[in-house]
mmCIF file of C-alpha atoms in Angstrom:
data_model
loop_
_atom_site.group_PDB
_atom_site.id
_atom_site.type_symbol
_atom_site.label_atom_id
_atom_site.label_comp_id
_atom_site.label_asym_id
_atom_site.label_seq_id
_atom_site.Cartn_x
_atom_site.Cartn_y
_atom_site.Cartn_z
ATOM 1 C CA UNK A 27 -19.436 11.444 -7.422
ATOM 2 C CA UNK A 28 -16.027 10.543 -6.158
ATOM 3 C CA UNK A 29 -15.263 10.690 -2.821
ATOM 4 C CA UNK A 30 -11.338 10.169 -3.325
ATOM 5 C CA UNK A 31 -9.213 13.023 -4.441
ATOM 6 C CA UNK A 32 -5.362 12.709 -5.432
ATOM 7 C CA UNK A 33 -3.519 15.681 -4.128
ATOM 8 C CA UNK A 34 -0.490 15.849 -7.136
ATOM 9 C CA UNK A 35 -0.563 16.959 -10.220
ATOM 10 C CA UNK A 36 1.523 14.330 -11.670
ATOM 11 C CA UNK A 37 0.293 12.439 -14.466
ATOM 12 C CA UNK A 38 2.228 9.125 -13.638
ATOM 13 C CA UNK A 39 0.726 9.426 -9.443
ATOM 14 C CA UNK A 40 -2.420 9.285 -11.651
ATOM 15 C CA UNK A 41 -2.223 6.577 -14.225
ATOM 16 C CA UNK A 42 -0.919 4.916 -10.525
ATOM 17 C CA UNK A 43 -4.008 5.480 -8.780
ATOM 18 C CA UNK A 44 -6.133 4.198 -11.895
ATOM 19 C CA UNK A 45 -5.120 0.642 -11.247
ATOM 20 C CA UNK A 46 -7.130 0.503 -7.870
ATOM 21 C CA UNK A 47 -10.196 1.107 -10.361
ATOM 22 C CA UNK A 48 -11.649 3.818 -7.659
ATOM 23 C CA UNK A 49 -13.640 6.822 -9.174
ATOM 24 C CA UNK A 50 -11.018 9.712 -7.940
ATOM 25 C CA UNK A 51 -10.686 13.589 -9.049
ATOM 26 C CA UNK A 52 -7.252 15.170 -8.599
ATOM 27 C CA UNK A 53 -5.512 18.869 -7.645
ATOM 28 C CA UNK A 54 -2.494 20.209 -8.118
ATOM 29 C CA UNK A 55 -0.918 21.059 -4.185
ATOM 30 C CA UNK A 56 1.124 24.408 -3.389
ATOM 31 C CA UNK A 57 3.626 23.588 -0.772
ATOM 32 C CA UNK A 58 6.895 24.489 0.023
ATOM 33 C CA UNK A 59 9.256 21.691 -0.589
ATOM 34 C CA UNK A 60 12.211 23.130 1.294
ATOM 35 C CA UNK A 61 13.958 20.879 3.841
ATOM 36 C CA UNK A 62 13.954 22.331 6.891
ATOM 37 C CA UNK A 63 17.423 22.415 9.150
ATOM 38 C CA UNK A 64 18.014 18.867 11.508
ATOM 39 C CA UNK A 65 14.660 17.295 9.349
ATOM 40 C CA UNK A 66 15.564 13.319 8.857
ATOM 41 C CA UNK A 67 14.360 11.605 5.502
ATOM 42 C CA UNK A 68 11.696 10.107 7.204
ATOM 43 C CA UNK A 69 9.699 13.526 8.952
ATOM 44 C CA UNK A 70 10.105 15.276 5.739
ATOM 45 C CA UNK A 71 8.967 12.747 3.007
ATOM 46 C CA UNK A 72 5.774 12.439 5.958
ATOM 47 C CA UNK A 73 5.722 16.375 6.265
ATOM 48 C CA UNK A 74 5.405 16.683 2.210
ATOM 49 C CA UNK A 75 2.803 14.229 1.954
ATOM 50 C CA UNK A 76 0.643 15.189 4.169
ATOM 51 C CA UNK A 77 1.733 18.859 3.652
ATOM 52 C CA UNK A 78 0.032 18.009 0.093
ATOM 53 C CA UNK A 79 -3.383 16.339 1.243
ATOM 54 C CA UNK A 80 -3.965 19.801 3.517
ATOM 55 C CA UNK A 81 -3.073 21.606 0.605
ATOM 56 C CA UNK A 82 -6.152 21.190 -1.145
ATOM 57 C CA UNK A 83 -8.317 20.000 1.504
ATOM 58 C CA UNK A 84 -10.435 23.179 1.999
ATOM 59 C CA UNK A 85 -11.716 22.878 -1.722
ATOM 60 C CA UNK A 86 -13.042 19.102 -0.727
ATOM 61 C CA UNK A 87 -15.243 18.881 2.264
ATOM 62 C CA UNK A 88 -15.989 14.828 3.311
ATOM 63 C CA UNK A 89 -13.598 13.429 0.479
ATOM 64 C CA UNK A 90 -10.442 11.013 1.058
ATOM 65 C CA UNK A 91 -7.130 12.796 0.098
ATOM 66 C CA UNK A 92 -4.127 11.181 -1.181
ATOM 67 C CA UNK A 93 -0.866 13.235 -0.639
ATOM 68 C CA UNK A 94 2.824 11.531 -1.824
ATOM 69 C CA UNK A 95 5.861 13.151 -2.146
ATOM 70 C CA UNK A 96 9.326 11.035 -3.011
ATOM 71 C CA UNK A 97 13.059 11.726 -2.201
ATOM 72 C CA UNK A 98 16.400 10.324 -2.994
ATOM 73 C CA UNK A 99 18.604 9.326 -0.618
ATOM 74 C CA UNK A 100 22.536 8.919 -1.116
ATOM 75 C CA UNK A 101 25.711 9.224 0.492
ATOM 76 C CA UNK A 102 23.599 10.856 3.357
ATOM 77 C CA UNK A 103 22.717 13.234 1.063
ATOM 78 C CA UNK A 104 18.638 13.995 0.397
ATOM 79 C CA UNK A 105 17.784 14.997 -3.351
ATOM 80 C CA UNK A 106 14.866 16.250 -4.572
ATOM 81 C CA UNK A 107 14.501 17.450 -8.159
ATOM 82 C CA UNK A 108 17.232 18.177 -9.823
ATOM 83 C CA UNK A 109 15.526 21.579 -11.425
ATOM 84 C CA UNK A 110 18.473 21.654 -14.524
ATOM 85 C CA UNK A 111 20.126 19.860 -16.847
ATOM 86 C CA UNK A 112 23.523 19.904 -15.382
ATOM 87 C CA UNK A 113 22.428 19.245 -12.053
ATOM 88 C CA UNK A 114 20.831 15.976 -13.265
ATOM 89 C CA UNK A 115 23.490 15.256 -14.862
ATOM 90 C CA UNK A 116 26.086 15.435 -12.230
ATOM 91 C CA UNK A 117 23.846 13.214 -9.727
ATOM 92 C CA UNK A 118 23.607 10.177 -12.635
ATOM 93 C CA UNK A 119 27.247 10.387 -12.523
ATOM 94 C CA UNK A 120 27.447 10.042 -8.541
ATOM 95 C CA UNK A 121 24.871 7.636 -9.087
ATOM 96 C CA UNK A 122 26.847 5.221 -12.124
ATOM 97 C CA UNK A 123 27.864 1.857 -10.153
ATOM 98 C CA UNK A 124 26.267 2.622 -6.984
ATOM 99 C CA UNK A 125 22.813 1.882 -4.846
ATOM 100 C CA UNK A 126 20.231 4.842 -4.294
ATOM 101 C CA UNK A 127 17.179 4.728 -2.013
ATOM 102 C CA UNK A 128 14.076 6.404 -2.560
ATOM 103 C CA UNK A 129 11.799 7.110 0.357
ATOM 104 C CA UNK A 130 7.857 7.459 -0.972
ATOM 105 C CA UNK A 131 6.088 9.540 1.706
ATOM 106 C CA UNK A 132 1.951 9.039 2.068
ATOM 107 C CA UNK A 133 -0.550 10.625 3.255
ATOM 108 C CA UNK A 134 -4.297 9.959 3.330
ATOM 109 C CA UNK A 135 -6.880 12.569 4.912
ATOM 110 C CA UNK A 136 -10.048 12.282 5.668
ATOM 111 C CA UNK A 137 -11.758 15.750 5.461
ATOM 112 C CA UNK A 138 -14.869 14.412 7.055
ATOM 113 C CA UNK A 139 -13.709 13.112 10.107
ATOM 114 C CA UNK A 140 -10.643 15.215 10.274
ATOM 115 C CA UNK A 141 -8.879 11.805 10.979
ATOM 116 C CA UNK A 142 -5.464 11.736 8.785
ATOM 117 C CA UNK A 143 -2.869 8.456 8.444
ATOM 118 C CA UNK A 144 1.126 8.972 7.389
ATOM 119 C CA UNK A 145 3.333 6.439 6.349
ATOM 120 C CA UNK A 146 6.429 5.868 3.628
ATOM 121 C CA UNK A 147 8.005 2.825 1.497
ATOM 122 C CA UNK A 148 11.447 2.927 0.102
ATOM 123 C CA UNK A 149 12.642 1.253 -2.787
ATOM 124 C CA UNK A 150 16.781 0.924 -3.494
ATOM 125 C CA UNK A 151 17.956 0.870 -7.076
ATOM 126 C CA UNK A 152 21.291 -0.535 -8.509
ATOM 127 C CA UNK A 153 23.016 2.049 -11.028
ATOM 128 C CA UNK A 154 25.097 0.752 -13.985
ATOM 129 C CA UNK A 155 27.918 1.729 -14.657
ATOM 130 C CA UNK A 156 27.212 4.445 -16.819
ATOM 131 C CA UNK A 157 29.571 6.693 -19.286
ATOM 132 C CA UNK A 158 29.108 10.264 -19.793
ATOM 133 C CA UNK A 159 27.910 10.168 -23.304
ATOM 134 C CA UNK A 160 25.223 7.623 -21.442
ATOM 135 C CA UNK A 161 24.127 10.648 -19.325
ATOM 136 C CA UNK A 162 24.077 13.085 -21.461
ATOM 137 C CA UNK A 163 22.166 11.098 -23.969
ATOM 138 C CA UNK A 164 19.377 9.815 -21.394
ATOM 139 C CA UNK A 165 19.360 13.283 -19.569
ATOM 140 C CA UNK A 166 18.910 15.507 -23.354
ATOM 141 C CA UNK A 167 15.944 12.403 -24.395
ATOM 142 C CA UNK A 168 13.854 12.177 -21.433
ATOM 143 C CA UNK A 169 14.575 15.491 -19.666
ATOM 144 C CA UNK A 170 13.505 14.392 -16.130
ATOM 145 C CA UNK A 171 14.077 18.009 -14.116
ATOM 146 C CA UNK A 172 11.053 17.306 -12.268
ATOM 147 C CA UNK A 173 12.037 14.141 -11.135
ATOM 148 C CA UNK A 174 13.663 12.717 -7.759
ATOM 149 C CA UNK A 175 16.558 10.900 -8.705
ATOM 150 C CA UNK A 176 17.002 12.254 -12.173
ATOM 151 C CA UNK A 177 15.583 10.032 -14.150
ATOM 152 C CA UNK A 178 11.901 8.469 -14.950
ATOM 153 C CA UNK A 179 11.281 4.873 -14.435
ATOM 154 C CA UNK A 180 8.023 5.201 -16.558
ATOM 155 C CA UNK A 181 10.087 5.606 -19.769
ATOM 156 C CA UNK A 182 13.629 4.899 -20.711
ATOM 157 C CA UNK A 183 15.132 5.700 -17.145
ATOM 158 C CA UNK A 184 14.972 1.559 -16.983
ATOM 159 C CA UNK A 185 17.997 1.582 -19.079
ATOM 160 C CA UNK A 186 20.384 2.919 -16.390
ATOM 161 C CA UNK A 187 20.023 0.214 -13.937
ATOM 162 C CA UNK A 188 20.687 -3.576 -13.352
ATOM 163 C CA UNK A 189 18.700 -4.717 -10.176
ATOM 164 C CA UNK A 190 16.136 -3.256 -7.720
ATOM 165 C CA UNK A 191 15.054 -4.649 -4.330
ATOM 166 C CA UNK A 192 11.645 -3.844 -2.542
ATOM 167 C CA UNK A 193 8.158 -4.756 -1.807
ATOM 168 C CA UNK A 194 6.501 -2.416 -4.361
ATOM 169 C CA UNK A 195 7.337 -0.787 -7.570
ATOM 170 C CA UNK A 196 5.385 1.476 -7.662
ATOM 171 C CA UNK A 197 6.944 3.086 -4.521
ATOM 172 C CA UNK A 198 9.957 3.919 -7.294
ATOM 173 C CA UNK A 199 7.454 5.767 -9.186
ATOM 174 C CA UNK A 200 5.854 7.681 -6.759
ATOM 175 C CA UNK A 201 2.410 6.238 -5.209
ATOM 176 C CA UNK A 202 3.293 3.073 -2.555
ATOM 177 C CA UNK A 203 -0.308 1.373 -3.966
ATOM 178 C CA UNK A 204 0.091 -1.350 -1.356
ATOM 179 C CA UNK A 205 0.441 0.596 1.433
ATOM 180 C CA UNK A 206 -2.405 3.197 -0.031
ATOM 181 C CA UNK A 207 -4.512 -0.241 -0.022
ATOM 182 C CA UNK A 208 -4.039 -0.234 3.446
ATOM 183 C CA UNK A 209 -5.060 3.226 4.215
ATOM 184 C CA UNK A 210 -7.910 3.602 2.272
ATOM 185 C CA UNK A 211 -9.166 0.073 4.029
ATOM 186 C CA UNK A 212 -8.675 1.739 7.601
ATOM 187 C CA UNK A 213 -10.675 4.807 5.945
ATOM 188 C CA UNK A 214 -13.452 2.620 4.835
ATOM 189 C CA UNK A 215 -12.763 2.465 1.291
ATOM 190 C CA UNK A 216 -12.206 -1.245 -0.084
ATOM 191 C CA UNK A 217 -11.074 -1.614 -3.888
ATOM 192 C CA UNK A 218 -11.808 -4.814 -3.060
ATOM 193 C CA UNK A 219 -15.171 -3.937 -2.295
ATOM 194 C CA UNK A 220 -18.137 -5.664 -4.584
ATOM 195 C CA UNK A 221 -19.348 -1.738 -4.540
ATOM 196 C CA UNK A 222 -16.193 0.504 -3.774
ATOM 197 C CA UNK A 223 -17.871 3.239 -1.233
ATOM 198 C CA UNK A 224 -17.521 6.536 -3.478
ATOM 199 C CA UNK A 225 -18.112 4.795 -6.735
#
């Protein structure tokens, strides 16, 4: 039985997690996403995250929980999802030409030992310049309302950009797996293991 649990109910946080070749389970969170008045970037992507893993920790006694929740960040401006078509749309336009961040907030919790870890990644992506029709056209296809950012770098969101810079991709898709690496080590859980602990 698996001892790691994926707090999201996201299916590309999931194909994510599958690459680290762990047994895990997964549950859908109920949080309030709201950002609260004076909160910086950084203590609400770590609120949501770990807001996520306590979410569901009461159904999963001495399991691992993996919480991650993702912003935008532009023109000192936080997004979230953008919830409707028209909303998406207008943020690809302030987006066309210019350089968005997106801050990856992660939590792991340890339901045993009531120990928990917090951390982030951020990832910046370069916009093209892109026309209205552009938008419109990507926005109708892919419909990516639940999405930070307004679009989906799993599927044809890749078209809207010419350059990214950080450490980990993945960050831009919503799990940091480096960084998870590193917290499920301090937890006692290798992937690197010859027998992962929970396998």
């Amino acid at each position: 039985m698996s001892r790691l649990v994926l707090a999201s109910s996201s299916p590309y946080r999931r194909q994510l997690l599958e690459r680290l070749a762990l047994p895990f389970t997964w549950a859908a969170p109920d949080i309030d996403e709201s950002h609260r008045k004076n909160e910086t970037p950084t203590a609400l992507a770590h609120r949501l995250a770990l807001g996520k893993a306590q979410a569901v920790a009461a159904q999963f006694p001495a399991h691992l929980i993996v919480g991650s929740d993702q912003l935008a960040l532009f023109e000192d401006d936080i997004l979230g999802k953008p919830g409707d078509h028209a909303t998406a749309c207008a943020n690809l336009r302030r987006f066309s030409g210019q350089r968005v961040r997106f801050m990856t907030g992660l939590a792991l919790v340890d339901t045993a030992s009531g120990r928990h870890w917090v951390t982030h990644d951020t990832y910046d992506v370069h916009f093209r310049q892109l026309s209205d029709a552009e938008i419109e056209t990507y926005v109708s296809r892919e419909r990516p309302l639940d999405s930070a950012g307004s679009f989906r770098m799993e599927g044809l969101g890749v078209a809207l950009f010419e350059r990214f810079e950080g450490s980990d991709p993945n960050t831009l898709i919503g799990l940091p797996l480096m960084r998870l690496c590193e917290l499920l080590r301090e937890a006692g859980m290798d992937p690197l293991a010859a027998t992962p602990q929970g396998s």
